[in-house]
mmCIF file of C-alpha atoms in Angstrom:
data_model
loop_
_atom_site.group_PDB
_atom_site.id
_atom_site.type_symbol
_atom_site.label_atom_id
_atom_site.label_comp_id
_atom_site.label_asym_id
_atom_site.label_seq_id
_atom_site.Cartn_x
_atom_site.Cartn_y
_atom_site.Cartn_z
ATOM 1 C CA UNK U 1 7.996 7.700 -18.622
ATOM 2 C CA UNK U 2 6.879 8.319 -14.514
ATOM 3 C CA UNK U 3 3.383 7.502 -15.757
ATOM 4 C CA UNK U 4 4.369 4.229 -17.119
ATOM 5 C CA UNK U 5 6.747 3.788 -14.406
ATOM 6 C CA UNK U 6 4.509 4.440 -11.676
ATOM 7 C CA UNK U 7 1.400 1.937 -13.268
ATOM 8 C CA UNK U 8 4.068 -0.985 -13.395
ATOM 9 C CA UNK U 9 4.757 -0.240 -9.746
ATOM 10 C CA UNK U 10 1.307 -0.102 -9.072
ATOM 11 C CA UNK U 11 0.901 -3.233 -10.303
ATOM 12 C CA UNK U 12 3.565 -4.981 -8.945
ATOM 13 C CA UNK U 13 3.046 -3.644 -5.644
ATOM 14 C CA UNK U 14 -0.743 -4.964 -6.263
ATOM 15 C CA UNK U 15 0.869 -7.969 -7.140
ATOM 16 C CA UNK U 16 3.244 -8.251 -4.264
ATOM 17 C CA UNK U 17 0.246 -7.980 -1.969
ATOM 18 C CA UNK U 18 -2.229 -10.686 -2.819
ATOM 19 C CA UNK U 19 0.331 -13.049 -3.604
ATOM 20 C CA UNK U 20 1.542 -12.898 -0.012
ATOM 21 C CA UNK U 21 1.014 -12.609 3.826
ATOM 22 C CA UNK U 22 0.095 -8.964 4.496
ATOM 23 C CA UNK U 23 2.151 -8.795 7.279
ATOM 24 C CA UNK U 24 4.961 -10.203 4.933
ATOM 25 C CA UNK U 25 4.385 -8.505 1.716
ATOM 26 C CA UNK U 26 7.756 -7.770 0.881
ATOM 27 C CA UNK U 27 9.535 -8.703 -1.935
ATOM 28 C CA UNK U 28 13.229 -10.849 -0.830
ATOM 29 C CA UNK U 29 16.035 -8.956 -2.198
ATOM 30 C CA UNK U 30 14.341 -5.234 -2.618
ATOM 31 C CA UNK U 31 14.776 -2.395 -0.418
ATOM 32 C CA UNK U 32 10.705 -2.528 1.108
ATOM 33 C CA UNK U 33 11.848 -1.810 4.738
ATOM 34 C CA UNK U 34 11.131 1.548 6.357
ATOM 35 C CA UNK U 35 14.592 3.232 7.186
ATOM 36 C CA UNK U 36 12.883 5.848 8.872
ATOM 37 C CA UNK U 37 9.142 6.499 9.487
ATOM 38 C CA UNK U 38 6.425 4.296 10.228
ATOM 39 C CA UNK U 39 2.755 3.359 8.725
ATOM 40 C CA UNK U 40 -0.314 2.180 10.423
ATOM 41 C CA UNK U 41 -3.620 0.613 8.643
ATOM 42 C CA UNK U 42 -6.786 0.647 10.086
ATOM 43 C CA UNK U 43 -10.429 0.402 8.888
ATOM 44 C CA UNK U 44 -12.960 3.190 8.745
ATOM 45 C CA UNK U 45 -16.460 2.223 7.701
ATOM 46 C CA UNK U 46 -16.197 0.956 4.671
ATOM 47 C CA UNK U 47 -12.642 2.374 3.878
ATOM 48 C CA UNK U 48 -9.040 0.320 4.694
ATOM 49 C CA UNK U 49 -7.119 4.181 5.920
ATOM 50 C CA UNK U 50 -3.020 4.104 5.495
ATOM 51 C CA UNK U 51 -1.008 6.491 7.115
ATOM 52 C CA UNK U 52 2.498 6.744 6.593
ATOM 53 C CA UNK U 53 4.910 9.678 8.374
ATOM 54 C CA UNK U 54 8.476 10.462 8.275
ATOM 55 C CA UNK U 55 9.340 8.104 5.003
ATOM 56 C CA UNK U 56 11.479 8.888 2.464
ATOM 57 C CA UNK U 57 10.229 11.153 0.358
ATOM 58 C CA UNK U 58 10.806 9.051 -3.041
ATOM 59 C CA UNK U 59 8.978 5.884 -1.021
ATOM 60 C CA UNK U 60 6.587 3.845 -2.449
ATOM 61 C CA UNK U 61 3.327 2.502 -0.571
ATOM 62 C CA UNK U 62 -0.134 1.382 -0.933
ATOM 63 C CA UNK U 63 -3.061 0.559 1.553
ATOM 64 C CA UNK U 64 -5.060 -2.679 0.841
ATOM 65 C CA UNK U 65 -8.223 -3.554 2.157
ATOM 66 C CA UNK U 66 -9.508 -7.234 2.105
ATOM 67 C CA UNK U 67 -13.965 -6.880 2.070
ATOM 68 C CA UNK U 68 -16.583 -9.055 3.388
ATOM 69 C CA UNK U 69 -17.066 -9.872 -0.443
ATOM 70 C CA UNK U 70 -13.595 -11.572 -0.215
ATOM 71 C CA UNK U 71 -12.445 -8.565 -2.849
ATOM 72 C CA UNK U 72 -8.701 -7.298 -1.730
ATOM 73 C CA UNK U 73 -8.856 -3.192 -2.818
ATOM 74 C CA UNK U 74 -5.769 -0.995 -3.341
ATOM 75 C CA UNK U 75 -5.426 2.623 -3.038
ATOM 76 C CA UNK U 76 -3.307 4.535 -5.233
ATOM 77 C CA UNK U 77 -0.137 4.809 -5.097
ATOM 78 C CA UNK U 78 1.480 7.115 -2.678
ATOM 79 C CA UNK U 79 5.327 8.368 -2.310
ATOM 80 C CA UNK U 80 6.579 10.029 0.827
ATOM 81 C CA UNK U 81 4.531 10.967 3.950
ATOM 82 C CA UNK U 82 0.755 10.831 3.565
ATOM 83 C CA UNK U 83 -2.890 9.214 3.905
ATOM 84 C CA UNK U 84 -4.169 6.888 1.820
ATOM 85 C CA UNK U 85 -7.833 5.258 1.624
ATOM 86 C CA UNK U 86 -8.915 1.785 -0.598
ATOM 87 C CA UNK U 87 -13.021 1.777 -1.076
ATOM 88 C CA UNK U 88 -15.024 -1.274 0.315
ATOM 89 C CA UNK U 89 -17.995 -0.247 -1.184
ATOM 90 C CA UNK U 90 -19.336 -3.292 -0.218
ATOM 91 C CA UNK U 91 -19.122 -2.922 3.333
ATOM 92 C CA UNK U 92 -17.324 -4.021 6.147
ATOM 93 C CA UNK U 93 -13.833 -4.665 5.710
ATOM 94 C CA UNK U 94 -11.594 -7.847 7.277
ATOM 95 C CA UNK U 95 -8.181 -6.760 7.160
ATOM 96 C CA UNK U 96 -6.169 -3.549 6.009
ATOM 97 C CA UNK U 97 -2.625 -3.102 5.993
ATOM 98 C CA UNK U 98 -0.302 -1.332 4.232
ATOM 99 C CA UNK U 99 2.585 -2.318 1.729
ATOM 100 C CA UNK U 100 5.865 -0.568 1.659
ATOM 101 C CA UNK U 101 7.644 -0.855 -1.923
ATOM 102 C CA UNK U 102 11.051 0.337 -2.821
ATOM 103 C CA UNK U 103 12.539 3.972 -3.191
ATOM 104 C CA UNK U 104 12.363 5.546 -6.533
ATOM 105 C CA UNK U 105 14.580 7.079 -8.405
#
């Protein structure tokens, strides 16, 4: 059940983010804000790097990197504090950022 869970979260989160802004890619209605904590993105070589600290610990977040091929890449999916990394293998990457989903149960 948290498998399947956690792949149609992945997937909407996935979703969620190419279908919008990244600097708006929340979903209206849905608890995606931060209470507490923040995240930053940033791009090393050819890796779009997330960091998240002091989140809830049943959070839900991704980074995405968009790559010179014009490819968006997703890491996995992370709950609570951590690092995350999505793989431009193709090189240098345009954007990163991270989306925040909603607490789990």
């Amino acid at each position: 059940m948290r498998r399947t869970s956690a792949l149609l979260l992945t997937s909407l989160l996935a979703a969620t983010a190419a279908l919008t802004a990244p600097a708006v890619a929340q979903a209206k209605g849905a608890d995606t804000t931060p209470t507490t904590g923040q995240c930053t993105a940033y791009a090393s070589g050819p890796f779009g790097v997330g960091v998240c600290s002091g989140l809830e610990p049943r959070r839900a977040w991704s980074v995405a990197a968009q790559c010179q091929s014009g490819v968006t890449v997703y890491s996995k999916l992370m709950l609570g504090d951590g690092t995350a990394t999505a793989n431009c293998a193709s090189g240098r990457i345009y954007n990163t950022w991270v989306s925040i989903g909603p607490i789990l149960p």
